[in-house]
GROMACS .gro file of N, CA, C and O in nm:
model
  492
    1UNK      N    1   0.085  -0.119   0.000
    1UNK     CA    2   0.000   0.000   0.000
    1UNK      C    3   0.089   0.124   0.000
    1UNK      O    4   0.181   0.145   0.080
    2UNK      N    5   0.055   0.193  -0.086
    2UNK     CA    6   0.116   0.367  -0.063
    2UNK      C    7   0.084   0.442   0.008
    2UNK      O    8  -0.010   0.517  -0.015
    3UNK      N    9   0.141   0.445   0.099
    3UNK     CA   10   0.099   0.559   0.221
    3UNK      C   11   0.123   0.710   0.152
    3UNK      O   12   0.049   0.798   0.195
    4UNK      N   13   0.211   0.747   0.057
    4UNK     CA   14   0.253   0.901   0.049
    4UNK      C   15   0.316   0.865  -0.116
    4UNK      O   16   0.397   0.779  -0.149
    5UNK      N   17   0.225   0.995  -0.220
    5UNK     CA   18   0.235   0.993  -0.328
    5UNK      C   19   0.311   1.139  -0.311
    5UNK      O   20   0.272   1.229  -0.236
    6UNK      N   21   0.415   1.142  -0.386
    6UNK     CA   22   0.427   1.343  -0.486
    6UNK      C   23   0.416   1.298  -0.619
    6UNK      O   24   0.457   1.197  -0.675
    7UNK      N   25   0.345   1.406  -0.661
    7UNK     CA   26   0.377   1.466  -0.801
    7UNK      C   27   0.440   1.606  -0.808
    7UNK      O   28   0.430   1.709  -0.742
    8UNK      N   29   0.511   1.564  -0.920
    8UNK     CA   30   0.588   1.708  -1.020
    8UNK      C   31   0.458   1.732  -1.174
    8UNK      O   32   0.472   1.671  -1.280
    9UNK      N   33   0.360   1.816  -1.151
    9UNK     CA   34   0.278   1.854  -1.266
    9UNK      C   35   0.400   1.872  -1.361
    9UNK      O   36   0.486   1.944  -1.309
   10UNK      N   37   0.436   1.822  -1.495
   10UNK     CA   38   0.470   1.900  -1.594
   10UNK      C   39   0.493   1.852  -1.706
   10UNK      O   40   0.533   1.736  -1.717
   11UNK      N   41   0.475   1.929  -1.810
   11UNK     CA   42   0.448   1.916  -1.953
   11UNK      C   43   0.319   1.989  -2.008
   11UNK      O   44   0.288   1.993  -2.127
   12UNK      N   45   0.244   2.051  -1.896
   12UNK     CA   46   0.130   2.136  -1.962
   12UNK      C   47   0.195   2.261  -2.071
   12UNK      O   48   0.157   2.265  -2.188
   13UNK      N   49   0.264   2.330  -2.034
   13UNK     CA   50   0.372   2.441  -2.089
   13UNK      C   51   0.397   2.380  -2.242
   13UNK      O   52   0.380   2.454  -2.339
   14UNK      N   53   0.439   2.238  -2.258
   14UNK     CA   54   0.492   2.194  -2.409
   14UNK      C   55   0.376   2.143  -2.464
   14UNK      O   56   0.354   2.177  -2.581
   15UNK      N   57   0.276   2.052  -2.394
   15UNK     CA   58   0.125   2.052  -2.472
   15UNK      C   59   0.029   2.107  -2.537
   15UNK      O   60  -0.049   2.072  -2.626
   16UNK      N   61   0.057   2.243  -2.448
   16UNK     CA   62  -0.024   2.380  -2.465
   16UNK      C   63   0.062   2.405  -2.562
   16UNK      O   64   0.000   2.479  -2.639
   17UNK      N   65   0.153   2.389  -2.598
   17UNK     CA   66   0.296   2.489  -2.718
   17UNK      C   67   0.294   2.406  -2.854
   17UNK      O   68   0.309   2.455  -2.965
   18UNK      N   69   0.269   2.242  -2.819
   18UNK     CA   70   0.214   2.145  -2.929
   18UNK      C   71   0.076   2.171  -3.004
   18UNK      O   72   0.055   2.125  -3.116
   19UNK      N   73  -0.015   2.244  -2.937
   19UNK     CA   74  -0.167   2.279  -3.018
   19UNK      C   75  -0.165   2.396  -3.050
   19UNK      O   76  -0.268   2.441  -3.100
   20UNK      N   77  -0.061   2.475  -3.036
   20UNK     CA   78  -0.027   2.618  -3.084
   20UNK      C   79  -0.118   2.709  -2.974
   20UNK      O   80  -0.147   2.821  -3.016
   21UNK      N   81  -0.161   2.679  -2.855
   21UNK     CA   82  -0.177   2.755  -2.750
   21UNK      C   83  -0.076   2.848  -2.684
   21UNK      O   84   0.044   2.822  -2.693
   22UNK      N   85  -0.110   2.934  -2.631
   22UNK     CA   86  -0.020   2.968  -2.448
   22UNK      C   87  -0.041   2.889  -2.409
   22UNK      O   88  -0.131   2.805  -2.413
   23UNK      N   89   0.119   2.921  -2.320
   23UNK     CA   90   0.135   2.827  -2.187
   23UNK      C   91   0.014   2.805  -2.095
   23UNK      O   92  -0.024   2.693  -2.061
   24UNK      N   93  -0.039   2.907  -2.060
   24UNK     CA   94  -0.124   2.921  -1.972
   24UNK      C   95  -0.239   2.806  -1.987
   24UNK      O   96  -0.294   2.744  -1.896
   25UNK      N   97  -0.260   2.794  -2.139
   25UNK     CA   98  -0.368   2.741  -2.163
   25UNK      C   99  -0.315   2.603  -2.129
   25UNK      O  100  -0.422   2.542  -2.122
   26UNK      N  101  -0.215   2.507  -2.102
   26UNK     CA  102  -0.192   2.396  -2.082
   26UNK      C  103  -0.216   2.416  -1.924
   26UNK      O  104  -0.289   2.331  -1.872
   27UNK      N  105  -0.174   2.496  -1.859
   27UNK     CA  106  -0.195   2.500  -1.691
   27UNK      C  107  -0.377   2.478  -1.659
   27UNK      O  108  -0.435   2.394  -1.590
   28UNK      N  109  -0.426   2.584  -1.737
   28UNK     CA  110  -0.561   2.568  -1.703
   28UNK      C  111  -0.626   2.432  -1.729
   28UNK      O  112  -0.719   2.394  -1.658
   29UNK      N  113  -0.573   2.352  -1.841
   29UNK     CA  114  -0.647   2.205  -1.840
   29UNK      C  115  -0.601   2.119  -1.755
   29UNK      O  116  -0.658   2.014  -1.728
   30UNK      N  117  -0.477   2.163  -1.699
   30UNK     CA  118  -0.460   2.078  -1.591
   30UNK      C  119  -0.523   2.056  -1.450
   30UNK      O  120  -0.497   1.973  -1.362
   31UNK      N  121  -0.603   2.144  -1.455
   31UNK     CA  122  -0.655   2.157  -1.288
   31UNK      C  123  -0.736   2.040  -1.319
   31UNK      O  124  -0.681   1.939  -1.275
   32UNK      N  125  -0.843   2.016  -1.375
   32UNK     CA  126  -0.890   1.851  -1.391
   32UNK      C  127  -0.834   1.772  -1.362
   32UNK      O  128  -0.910   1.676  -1.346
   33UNK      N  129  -0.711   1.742  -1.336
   33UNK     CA  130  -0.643   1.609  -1.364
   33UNK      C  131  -0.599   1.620  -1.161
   33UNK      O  132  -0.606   1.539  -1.068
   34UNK      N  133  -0.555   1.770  -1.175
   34UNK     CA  134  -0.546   1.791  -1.060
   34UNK      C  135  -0.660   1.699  -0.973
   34UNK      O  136  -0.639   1.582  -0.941
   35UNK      N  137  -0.795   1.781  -0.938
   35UNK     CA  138  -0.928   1.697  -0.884
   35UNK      C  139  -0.947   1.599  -0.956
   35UNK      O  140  -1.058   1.570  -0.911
   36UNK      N  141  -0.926   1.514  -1.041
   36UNK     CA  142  -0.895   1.370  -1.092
   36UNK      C  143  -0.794   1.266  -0.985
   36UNK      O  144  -0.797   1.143  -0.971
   37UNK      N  145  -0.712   1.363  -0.921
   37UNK     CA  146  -0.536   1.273  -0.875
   37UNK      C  147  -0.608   1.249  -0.734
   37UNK      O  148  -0.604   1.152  -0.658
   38UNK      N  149  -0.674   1.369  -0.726
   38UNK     CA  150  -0.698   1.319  -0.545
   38UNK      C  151  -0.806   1.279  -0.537
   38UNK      O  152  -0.850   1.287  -0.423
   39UNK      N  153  -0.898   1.223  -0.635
   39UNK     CA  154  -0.991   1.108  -0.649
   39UNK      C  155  -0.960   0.977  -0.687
   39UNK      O  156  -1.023   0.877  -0.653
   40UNK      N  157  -0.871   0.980  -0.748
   40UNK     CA  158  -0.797   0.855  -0.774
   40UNK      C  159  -0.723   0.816  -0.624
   40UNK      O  160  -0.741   0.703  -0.579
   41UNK      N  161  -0.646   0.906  -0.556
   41UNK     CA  162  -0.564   0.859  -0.464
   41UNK      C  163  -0.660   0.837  -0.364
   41UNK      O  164  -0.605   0.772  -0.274
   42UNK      N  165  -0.749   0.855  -0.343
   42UNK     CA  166  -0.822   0.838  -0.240
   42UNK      C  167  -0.926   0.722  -0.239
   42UNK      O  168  -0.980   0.674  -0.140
   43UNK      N  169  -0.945   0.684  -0.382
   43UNK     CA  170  -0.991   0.567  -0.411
   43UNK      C  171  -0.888   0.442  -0.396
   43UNK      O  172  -0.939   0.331  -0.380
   44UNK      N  173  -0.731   0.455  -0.400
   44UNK     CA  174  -0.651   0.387  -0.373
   44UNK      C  175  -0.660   0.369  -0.254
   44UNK      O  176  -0.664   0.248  -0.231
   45UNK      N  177  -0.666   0.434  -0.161
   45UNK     CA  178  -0.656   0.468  -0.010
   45UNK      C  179  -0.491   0.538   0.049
   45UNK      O  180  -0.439   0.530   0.160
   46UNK      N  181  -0.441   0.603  -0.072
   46UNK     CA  182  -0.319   0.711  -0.040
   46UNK      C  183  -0.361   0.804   0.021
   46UNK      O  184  -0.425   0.901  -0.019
   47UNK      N  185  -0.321   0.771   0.143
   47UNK     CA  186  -0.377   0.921   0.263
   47UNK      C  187  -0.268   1.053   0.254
   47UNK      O  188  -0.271   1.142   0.339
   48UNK      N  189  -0.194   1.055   0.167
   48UNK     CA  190  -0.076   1.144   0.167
   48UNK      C  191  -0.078   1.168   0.027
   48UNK      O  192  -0.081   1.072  -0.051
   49UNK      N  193  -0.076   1.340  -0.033
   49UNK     CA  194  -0.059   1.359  -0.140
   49UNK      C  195   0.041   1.472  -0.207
   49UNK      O  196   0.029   1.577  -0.145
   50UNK      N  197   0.105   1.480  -0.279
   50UNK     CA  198   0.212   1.599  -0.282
   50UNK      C  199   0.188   1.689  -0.391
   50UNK      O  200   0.226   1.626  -0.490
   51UNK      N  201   0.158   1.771  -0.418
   51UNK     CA  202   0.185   1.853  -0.548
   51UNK      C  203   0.268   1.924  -0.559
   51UNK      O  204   0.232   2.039  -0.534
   52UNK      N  205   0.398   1.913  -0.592
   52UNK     CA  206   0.497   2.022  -0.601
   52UNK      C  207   0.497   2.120  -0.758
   52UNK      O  208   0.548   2.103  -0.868
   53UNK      N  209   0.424   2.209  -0.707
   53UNK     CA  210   0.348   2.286  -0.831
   53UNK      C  211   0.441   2.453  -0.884
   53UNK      O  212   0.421   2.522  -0.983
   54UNK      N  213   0.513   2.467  -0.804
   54UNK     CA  214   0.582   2.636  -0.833
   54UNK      C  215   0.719   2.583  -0.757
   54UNK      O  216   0.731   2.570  -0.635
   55UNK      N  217   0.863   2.543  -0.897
   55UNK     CA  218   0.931   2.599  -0.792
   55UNK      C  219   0.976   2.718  -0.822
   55UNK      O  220   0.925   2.796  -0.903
   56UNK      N  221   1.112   2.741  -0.731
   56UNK     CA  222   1.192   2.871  -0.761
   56UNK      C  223   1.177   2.929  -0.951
   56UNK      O  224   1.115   3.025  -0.996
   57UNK      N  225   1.254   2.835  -1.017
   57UNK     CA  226   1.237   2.850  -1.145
   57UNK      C  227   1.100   2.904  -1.220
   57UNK      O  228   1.090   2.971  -1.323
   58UNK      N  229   1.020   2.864  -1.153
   58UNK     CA  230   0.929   2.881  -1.197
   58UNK      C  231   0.839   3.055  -1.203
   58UNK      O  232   0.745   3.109  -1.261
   59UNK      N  233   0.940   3.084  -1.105
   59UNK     CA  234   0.863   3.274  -1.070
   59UNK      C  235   0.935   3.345  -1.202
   59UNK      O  236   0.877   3.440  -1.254
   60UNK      N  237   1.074   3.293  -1.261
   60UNK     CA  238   1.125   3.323  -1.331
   60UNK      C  239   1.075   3.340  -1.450
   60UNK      O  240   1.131   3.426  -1.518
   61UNK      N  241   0.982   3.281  -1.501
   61UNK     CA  242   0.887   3.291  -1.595
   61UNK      C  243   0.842   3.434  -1.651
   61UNK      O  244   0.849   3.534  -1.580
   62UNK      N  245   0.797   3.437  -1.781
   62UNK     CA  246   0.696   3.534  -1.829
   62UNK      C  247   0.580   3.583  -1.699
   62UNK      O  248   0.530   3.506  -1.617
   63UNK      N  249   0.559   3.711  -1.707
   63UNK     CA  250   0.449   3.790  -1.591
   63UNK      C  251   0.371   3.765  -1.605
   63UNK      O  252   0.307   3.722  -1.509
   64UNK      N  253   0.302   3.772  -1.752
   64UNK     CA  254   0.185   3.675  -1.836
   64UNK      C  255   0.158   3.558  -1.743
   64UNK      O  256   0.094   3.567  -1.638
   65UNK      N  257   0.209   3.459  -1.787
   65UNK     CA  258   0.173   3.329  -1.732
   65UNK      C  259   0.199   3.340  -1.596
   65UNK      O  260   0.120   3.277  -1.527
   66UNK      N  261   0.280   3.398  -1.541
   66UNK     CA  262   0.235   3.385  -1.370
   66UNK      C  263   0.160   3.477  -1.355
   66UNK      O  264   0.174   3.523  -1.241
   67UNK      N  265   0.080   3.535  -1.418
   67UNK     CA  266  -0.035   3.580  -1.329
   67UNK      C  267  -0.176   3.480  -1.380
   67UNK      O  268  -0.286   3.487  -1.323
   68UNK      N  269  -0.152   3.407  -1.472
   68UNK     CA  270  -0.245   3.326  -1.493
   68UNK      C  271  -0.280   3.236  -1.411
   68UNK      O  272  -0.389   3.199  -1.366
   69UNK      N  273  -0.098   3.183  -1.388
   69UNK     CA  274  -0.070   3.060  -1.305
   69UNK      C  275  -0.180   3.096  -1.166
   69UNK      O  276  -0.276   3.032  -1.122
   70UNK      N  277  -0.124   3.218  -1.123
   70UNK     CA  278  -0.168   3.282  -0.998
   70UNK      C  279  -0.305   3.284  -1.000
   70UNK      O  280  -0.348   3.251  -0.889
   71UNK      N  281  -0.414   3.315  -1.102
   71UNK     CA  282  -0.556   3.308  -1.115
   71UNK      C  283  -0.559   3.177  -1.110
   71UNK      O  284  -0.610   3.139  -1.004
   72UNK      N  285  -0.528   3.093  -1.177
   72UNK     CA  286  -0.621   2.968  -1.198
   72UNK      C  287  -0.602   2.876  -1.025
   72UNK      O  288  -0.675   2.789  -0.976
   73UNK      N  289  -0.481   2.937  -0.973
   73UNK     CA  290  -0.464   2.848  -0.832
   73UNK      C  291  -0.523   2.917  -0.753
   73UNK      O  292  -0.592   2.862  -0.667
   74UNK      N  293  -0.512   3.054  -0.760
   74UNK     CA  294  -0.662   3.124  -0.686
   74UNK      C  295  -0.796   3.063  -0.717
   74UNK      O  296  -0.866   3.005  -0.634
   75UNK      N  297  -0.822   3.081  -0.830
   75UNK     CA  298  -0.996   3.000  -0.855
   75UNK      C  299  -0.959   2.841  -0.800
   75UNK      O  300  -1.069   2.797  -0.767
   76UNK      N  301  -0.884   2.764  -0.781
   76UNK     CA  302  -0.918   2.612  -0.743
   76UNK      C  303  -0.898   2.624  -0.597
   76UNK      O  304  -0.947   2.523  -0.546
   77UNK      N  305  -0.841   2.714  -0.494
   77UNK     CA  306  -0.800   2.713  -0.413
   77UNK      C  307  -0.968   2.776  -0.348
   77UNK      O  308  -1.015   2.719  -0.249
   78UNK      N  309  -1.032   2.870  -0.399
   78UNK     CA  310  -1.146   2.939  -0.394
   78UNK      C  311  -1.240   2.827  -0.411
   78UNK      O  312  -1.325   2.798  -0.326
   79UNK      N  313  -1.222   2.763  -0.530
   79UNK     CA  314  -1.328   2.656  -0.520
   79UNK      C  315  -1.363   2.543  -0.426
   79UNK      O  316  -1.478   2.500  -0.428
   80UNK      N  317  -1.262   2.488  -0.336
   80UNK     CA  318  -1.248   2.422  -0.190
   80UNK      C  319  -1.264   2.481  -0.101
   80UNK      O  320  -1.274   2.429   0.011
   81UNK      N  321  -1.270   2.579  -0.118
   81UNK     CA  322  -1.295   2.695  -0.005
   81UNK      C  323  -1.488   2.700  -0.002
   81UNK      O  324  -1.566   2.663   0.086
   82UNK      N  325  -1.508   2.750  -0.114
   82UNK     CA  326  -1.648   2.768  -0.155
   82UNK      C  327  -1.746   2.649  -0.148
   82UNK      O  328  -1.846   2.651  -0.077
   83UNK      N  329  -1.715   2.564  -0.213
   83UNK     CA  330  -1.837   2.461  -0.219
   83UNK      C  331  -1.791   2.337  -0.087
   83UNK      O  332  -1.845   2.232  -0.121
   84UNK      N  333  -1.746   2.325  -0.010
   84UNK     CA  334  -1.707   2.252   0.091
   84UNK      C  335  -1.710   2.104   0.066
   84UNK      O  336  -1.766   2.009   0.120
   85UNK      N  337  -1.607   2.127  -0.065
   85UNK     CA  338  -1.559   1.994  -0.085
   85UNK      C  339  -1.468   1.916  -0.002
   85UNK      O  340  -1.480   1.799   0.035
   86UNK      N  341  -1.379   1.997   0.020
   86UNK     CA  342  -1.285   1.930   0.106
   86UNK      C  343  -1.310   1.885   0.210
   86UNK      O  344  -1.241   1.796   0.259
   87UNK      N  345  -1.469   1.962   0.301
   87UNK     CA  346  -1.508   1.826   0.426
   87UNK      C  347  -1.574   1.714   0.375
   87UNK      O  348  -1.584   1.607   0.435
   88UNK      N  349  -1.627   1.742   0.247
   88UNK     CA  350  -1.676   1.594   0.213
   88UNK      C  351  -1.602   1.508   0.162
   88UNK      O  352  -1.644   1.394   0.141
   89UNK      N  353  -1.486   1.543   0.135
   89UNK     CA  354  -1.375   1.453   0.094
   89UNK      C  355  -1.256   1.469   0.166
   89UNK      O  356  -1.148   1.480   0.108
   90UNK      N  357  -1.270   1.470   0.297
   90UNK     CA  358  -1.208   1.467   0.370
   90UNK      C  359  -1.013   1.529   0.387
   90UNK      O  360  -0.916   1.488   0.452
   91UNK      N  361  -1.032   1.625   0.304
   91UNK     CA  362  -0.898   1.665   0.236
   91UNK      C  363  -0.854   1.790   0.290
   91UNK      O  364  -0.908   1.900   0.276
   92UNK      N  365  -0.702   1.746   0.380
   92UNK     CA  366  -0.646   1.875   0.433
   92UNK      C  367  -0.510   1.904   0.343
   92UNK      O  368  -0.414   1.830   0.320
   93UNK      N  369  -0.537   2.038   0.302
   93UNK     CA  370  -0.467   2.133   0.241
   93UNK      C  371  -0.347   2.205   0.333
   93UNK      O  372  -0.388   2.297   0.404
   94UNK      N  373  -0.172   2.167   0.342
   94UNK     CA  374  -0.106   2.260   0.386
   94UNK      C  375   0.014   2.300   0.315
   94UNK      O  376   0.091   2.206   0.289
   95UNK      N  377   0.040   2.384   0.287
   95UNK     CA  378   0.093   2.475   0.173
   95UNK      C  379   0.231   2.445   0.252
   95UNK      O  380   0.234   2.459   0.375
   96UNK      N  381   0.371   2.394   0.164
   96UNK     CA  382   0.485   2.449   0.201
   96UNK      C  383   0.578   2.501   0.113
   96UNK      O  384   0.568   2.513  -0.009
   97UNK      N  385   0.694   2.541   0.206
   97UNK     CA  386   0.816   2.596   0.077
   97UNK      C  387   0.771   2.711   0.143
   97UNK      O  388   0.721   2.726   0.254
   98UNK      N  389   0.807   2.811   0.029
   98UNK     CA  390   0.834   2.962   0.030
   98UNK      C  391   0.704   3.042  -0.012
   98UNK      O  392   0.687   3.080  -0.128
   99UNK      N  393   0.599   3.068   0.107
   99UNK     CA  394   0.483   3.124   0.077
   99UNK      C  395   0.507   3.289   0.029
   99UNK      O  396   0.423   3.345  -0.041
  100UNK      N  397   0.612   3.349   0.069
  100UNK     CA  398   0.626   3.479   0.057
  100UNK      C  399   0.656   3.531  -0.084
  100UNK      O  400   0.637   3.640  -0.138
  101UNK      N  401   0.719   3.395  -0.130
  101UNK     CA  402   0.757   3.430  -0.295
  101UNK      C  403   0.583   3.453  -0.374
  101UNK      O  404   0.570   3.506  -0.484
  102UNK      N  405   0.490   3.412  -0.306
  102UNK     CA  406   0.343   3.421  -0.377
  102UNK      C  407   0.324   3.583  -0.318
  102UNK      O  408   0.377   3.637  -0.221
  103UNK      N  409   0.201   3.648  -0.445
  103UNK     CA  410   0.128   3.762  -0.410
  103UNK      C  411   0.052   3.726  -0.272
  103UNK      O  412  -0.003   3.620  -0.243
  104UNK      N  413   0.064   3.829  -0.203
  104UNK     CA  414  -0.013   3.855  -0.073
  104UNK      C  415  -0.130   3.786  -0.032
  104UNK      O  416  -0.143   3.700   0.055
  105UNK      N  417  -0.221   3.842  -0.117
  105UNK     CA  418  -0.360   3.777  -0.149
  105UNK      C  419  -0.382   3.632  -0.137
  105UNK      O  420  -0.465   3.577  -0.064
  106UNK      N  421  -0.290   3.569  -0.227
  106UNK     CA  422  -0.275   3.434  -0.273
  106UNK      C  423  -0.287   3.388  -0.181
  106UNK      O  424  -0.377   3.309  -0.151
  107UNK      N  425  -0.155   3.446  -0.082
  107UNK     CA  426  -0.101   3.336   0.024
  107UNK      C  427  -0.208   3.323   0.137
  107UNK      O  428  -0.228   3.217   0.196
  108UNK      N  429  -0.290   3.459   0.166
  108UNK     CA  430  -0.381   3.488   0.261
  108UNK      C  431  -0.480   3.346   0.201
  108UNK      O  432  -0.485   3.241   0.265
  109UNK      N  433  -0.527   3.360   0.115
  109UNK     CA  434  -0.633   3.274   0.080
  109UNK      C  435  -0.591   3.116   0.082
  109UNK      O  436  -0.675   3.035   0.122
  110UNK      N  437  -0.515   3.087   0.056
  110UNK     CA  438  -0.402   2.945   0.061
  110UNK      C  439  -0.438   2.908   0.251
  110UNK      O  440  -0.483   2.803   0.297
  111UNK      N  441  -0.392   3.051   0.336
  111UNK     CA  442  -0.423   2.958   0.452
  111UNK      C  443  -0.543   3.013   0.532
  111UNK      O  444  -0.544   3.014   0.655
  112UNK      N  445  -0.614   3.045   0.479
  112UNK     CA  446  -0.786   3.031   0.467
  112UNK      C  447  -0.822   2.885   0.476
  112UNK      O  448  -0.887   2.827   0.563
  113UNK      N  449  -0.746   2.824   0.331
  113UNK     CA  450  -0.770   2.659   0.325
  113UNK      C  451  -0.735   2.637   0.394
  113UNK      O  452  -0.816   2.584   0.469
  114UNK      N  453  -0.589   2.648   0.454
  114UNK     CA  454  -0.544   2.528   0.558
  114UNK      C  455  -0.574   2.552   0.686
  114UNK      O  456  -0.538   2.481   0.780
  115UNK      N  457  -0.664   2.691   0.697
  115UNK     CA  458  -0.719   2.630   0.847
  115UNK      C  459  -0.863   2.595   0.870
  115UNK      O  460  -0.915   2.567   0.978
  116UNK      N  461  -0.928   2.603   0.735
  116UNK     CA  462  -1.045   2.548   0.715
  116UNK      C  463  -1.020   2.410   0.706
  116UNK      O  464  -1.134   2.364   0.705
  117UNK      N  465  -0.962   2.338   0.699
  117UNK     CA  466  -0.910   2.162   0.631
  117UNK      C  467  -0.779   2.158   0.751
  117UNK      O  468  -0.684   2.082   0.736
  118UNK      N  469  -0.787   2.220   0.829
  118UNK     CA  470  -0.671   2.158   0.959
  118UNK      C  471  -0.744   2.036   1.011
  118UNK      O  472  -0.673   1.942   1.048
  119UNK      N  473  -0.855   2.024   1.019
  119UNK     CA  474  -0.892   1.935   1.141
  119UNK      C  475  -0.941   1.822   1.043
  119UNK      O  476  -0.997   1.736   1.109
  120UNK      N  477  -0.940   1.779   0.858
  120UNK     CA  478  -0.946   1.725   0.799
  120UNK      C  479  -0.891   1.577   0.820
  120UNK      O  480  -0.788   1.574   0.888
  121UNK      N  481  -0.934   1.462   0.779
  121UNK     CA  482  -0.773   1.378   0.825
  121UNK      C  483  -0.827   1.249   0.754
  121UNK      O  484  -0.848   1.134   0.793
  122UNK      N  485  -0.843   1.315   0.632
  122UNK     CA  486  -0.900   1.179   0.520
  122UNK      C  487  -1.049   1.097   0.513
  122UNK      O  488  -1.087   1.042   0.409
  123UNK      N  489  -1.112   1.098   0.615
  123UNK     CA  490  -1.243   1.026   0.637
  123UNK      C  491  -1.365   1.028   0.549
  123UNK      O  492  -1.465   0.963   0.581
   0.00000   0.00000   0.00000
Protein backbone atom coordinates (compact mmCIF):
# COMPACT_ATOMS: atom_id res chain seq x y z
CA UNK A 1 0.00 0.00 0.00
CA UNK A 2 1.16 3.67 -0.63
CA UNK A 3 0.99 5.59 2.21
CA UNK A 4 2.53 9.01 0.49
CA UNK A 5 2.35 9.93 -3.28
CA UNK A 6 4.27 13.43 -4.86
CA UNK A 7 3.77 14.66 -8.01
CA UNK A 8 5.88 17.08 -10.20
CA UNK A 9 2.78 18.54 -12.66
CA UNK A 10 4.70 19.00 -15.94
CA UNK A 11 4.48 19.16 -19.53
CA UNK A 12 1.30 21.36 -19.62
CA UNK A 13 3.72 24.41 -20.89
CA UNK A 14 4.92 21.94 -24.09
CA UNK A 15 1.25 20.52 -24.72
CA UNK A 16 -0.24 23.80 -24.65
CA UNK A 17 2.96 24.89 -27.18
CA UNK A 18 2.14 21.45 -29.29
CA UNK A 19 -1.67 22.79 -30.18
CA UNK A 20 -0.27 26.18 -30.84
CA UNK A 21 -1.77 27.55 -27.50
CA UNK A 22 -0.20 29.68 -24.48
CA UNK A 23 1.35 28.27 -21.87
CA UNK A 24 -1.24 29.21 -19.72
CA UNK A 25 -3.68 27.41 -21.63
CA UNK A 26 -1.92 23.96 -20.82
CA UNK A 27 -1.95 25.00 -16.91
CA UNK A 28 -5.61 25.68 -17.03
CA UNK A 29 -6.47 22.05 -18.40
CA UNK A 30 -4.60 20.78 -15.91
CA UNK A 31 -6.55 21.57 -12.88
CA UNK A 32 -8.90 18.51 -13.91
CA UNK A 33 -6.43 16.09 -13.64
CA UNK A 34 -5.46 17.91 -10.60
CA UNK A 35 -9.28 16.97 -8.84
CA UNK A 36 -8.95 13.70 -10.92
CA UNK A 37 -5.36 12.73 -8.75
CA UNK A 38 -6.98 13.19 -5.45
CA UNK A 39 -9.91 11.08 -6.49
CA UNK A 40 -7.97 8.55 -7.74
CA UNK A 41 -5.64 8.59 -4.64
CA UNK A 42 -8.22 8.38 -2.40
CA UNK A 43 -9.91 5.67 -4.11
CA UNK A 44 -6.51 3.87 -3.73
CA UNK A 45 -6.56 4.68 -0.10
CA UNK A 46 -3.19 7.11 -0.40
CA UNK A 47 -3.77 9.21 2.63
CA UNK A 48 -0.76 11.44 1.67
CA UNK A 49 -0.59 13.59 -1.40
CA UNK A 50 2.12 15.99 -2.82
CA UNK A 51 1.85 18.53 -5.48
CA UNK A 52 4.97 20.22 -6.01
CA UNK A 53 3.48 22.86 -8.31
CA UNK A 54 5.82 26.36 -8.33
CA UNK A 55 9.31 25.99 -7.92
CA UNK A 56 11.92 28.71 -7.61
CA UNK A 57 12.37 28.50 -11.45
CA UNK A 58 9.29 28.81 -11.97
CA UNK A 59 8.63 32.74 -10.70
CA UNK A 60 11.25 33.23 -13.31
CA UNK A 61 8.87 32.91 -15.95
CA UNK A 62 6.96 35.34 -18.29
CA UNK A 63 4.49 37.90 -15.91
CA UNK A 64 1.85 36.75 -18.36
CA UNK A 65 1.73 33.29 -17.32
CA UNK A 66 2.35 33.85 -13.70
CA UNK A 67 -0.35 35.80 -13.29
CA UNK A 68 -2.45 33.26 -14.93
CA UNK A 69 -0.70 30.60 -13.05
CA UNK A 70 -1.68 32.82 -9.98
CA UNK A 71 -5.56 33.08 -11.15
CA UNK A 72 -6.21 29.68 -11.98
CA UNK A 73 -4.64 28.48 -8.32
CA UNK A 74 -6.62 31.24 -6.86
CA UNK A 75 -9.96 30.00 -8.55
CA UNK A 76 -9.18 26.12 -7.43
CA UNK A 77 -8.00 27.13 -4.13
CA UNK A 78 -11.46 29.39 -3.94
CA UNK A 79 -13.28 26.56 -5.20
CA UNK A 80 -12.48 24.22 -1.90
CA UNK A 81 -12.95 26.95 -0.05
CA UNK A 82 -16.48 27.68 -1.55
CA UNK A 83 -18.37 24.61 -2.19
CA UNK A 84 -17.07 22.52 0.91
CA UNK A 85 -15.59 19.94 -0.85
CA UNK A 86 -12.85 19.30 1.06
CA UNK A 87 -15.08 18.26 4.26
CA UNK A 88 -16.76 15.94 2.13
CA UNK A 89 -13.75 14.53 0.94
CA UNK A 90 -12.08 14.67 3.70
CA UNK A 91 -8.98 16.65 2.36
CA UNK A 92 -6.46 18.75 4.33
CA UNK A 93 -4.67 21.33 2.41
CA UNK A 94 -1.06 22.60 3.86
CA UNK A 95 0.93 24.75 1.73
CA UNK A 96 4.85 24.49 2.01
CA UNK A 97 8.16 25.96 0.77
CA UNK A 98 8.34 29.62 0.30
CA UNK A 99 4.83 31.24 0.77
CA UNK A 100 6.26 34.79 0.57
CA UNK A 101 7.57 34.30 -2.95
CA UNK A 102 3.43 34.21 -3.77
CA UNK A 103 1.28 37.62 -4.10
CA UNK A 104 -0.13 38.55 -0.73
CA UNK A 105 -3.60 37.77 -1.49
CA UNK A 106 -2.75 34.34 -2.73
CA UNK A 107 -1.01 33.36 0.24
CA UNK A 108 -3.81 34.88 2.61
CA UNK A 109 -6.33 32.74 0.80
CA UNK A 110 -4.02 29.45 0.61
CA UNK A 111 -4.23 29.58 4.52
CA UNK A 112 -7.86 30.31 4.67
CA UNK A 113 -7.70 26.59 3.25
CA UNK A 114 -5.44 25.28 5.58
CA UNK A 115 -7.19 26.30 8.47
CA UNK A 116 -10.45 25.48 7.15
CA UNK A 117 -9.10 21.62 6.31
CA UNK A 118 -6.71 21.58 9.59
CA UNK A 119 -8.92 19.35 11.41
CA UNK A 120 -9.46 17.25 7.99
CA UNK A 121 -7.73 13.78 8.25
CA UNK A 122 -9.00 11.79 5.20
CA UNK A 123 -12.43 10.26 6.37
Amino acid sequence: MIAHLAIIPDGNRRWAKKLGKRPWYGHEMGIPRFRNTIDWCRELGIKELTFYTLSIQNFQRDKTELDFLFIYIRKEIEHWLAADISEKKGVRFTLIGKPEMLPKDLHETIKKLEKKTENNNGA
